[in-house]
C-alpha positions as a Python dict, from the first residue, in 0.01 Angstrom:
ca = {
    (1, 'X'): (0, 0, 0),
    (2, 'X'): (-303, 120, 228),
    (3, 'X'): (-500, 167, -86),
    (4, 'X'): (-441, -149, -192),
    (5, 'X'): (-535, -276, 154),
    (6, 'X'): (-869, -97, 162),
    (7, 'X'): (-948, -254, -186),
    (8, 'X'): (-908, -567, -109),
    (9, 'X'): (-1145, -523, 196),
    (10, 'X'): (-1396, -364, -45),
    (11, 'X'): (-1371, -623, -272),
    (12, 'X'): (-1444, -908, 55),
    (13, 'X'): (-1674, -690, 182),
    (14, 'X'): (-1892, -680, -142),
    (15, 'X'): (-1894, -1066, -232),
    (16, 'X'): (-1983, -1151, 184),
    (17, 'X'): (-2227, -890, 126),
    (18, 'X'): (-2376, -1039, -185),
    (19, 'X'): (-2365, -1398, -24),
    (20, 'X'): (-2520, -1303, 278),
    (21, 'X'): (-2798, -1084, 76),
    (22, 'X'): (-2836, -1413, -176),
    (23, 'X'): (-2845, -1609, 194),
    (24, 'X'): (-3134, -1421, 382),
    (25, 'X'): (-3362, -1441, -21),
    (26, 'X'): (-3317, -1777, 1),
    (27, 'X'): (-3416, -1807, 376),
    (28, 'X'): (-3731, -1618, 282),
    (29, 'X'): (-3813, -1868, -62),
    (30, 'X'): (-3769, -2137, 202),
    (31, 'X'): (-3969, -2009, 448),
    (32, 'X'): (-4262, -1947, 167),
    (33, 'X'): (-4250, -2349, 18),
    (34, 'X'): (-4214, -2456, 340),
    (35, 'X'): (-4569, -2275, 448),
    (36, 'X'): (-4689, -2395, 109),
    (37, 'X'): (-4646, -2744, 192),
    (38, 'X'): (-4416, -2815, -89),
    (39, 'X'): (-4289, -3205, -105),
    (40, 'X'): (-3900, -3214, 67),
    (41, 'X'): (-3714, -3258, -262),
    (42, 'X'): (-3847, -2877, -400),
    (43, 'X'): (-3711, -2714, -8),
    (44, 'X'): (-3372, -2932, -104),
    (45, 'X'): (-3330, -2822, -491),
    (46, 'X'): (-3360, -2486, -270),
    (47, 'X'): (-3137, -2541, -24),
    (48, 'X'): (-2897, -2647, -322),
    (49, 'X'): (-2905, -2357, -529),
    (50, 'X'): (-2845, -2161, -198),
    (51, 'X'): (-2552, -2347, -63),
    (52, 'X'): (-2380, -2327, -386),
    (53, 'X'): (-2480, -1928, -481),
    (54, 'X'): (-2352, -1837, -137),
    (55, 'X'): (-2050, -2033, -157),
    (56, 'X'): (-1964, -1908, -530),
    (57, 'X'): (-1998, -1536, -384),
    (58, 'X'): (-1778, -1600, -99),
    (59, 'X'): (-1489, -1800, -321),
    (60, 'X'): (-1523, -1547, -570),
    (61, 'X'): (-1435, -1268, -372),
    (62, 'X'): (-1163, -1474, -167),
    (63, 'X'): (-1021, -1601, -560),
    (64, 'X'): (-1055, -1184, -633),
    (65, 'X'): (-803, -1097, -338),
    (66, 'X'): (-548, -1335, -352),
    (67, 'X'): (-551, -1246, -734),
    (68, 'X'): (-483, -878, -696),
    (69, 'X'): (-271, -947, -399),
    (70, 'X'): (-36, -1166, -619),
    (71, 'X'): (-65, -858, -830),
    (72, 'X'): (-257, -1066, -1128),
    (73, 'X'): (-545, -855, -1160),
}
């Protein structure tokens, strides 16, 4: 039971992990275009790709625990 708990925080822990580590890359690409003087629509396709790599991470990990919770692993 506790080792089930712990896995299921490692698992969460990982994926936040990767979507805050994917989060804080694509602060720094934004940061970069946005000293480049690149038009509003290239900062947005990067914003875009961010939201939805973040979010992925974050719903995989969350899909991940409620999988192995229900024992469906």
């Amino acid at each position: 039971m506790v080792s089930k708990l712990i896995n299921e925080f490692e698992t969460l822990g990982l994926y936040f992990g990767l979507a805050a580590l994917f989060f804080f890359i694509g602060m720094a690409i934004q940061d970069v275009l946005k000293k480049g003087n690149v038009p509003f629509f290239g900062r947005a396709v990067v914003w875009l790709v961010l939201f939805l790599g973040c979010s992925g991470f974050i719903a995989k990990g969350l899909i991940q625990v409620f999988w192995q919770g229900a024992g469906v692993s």
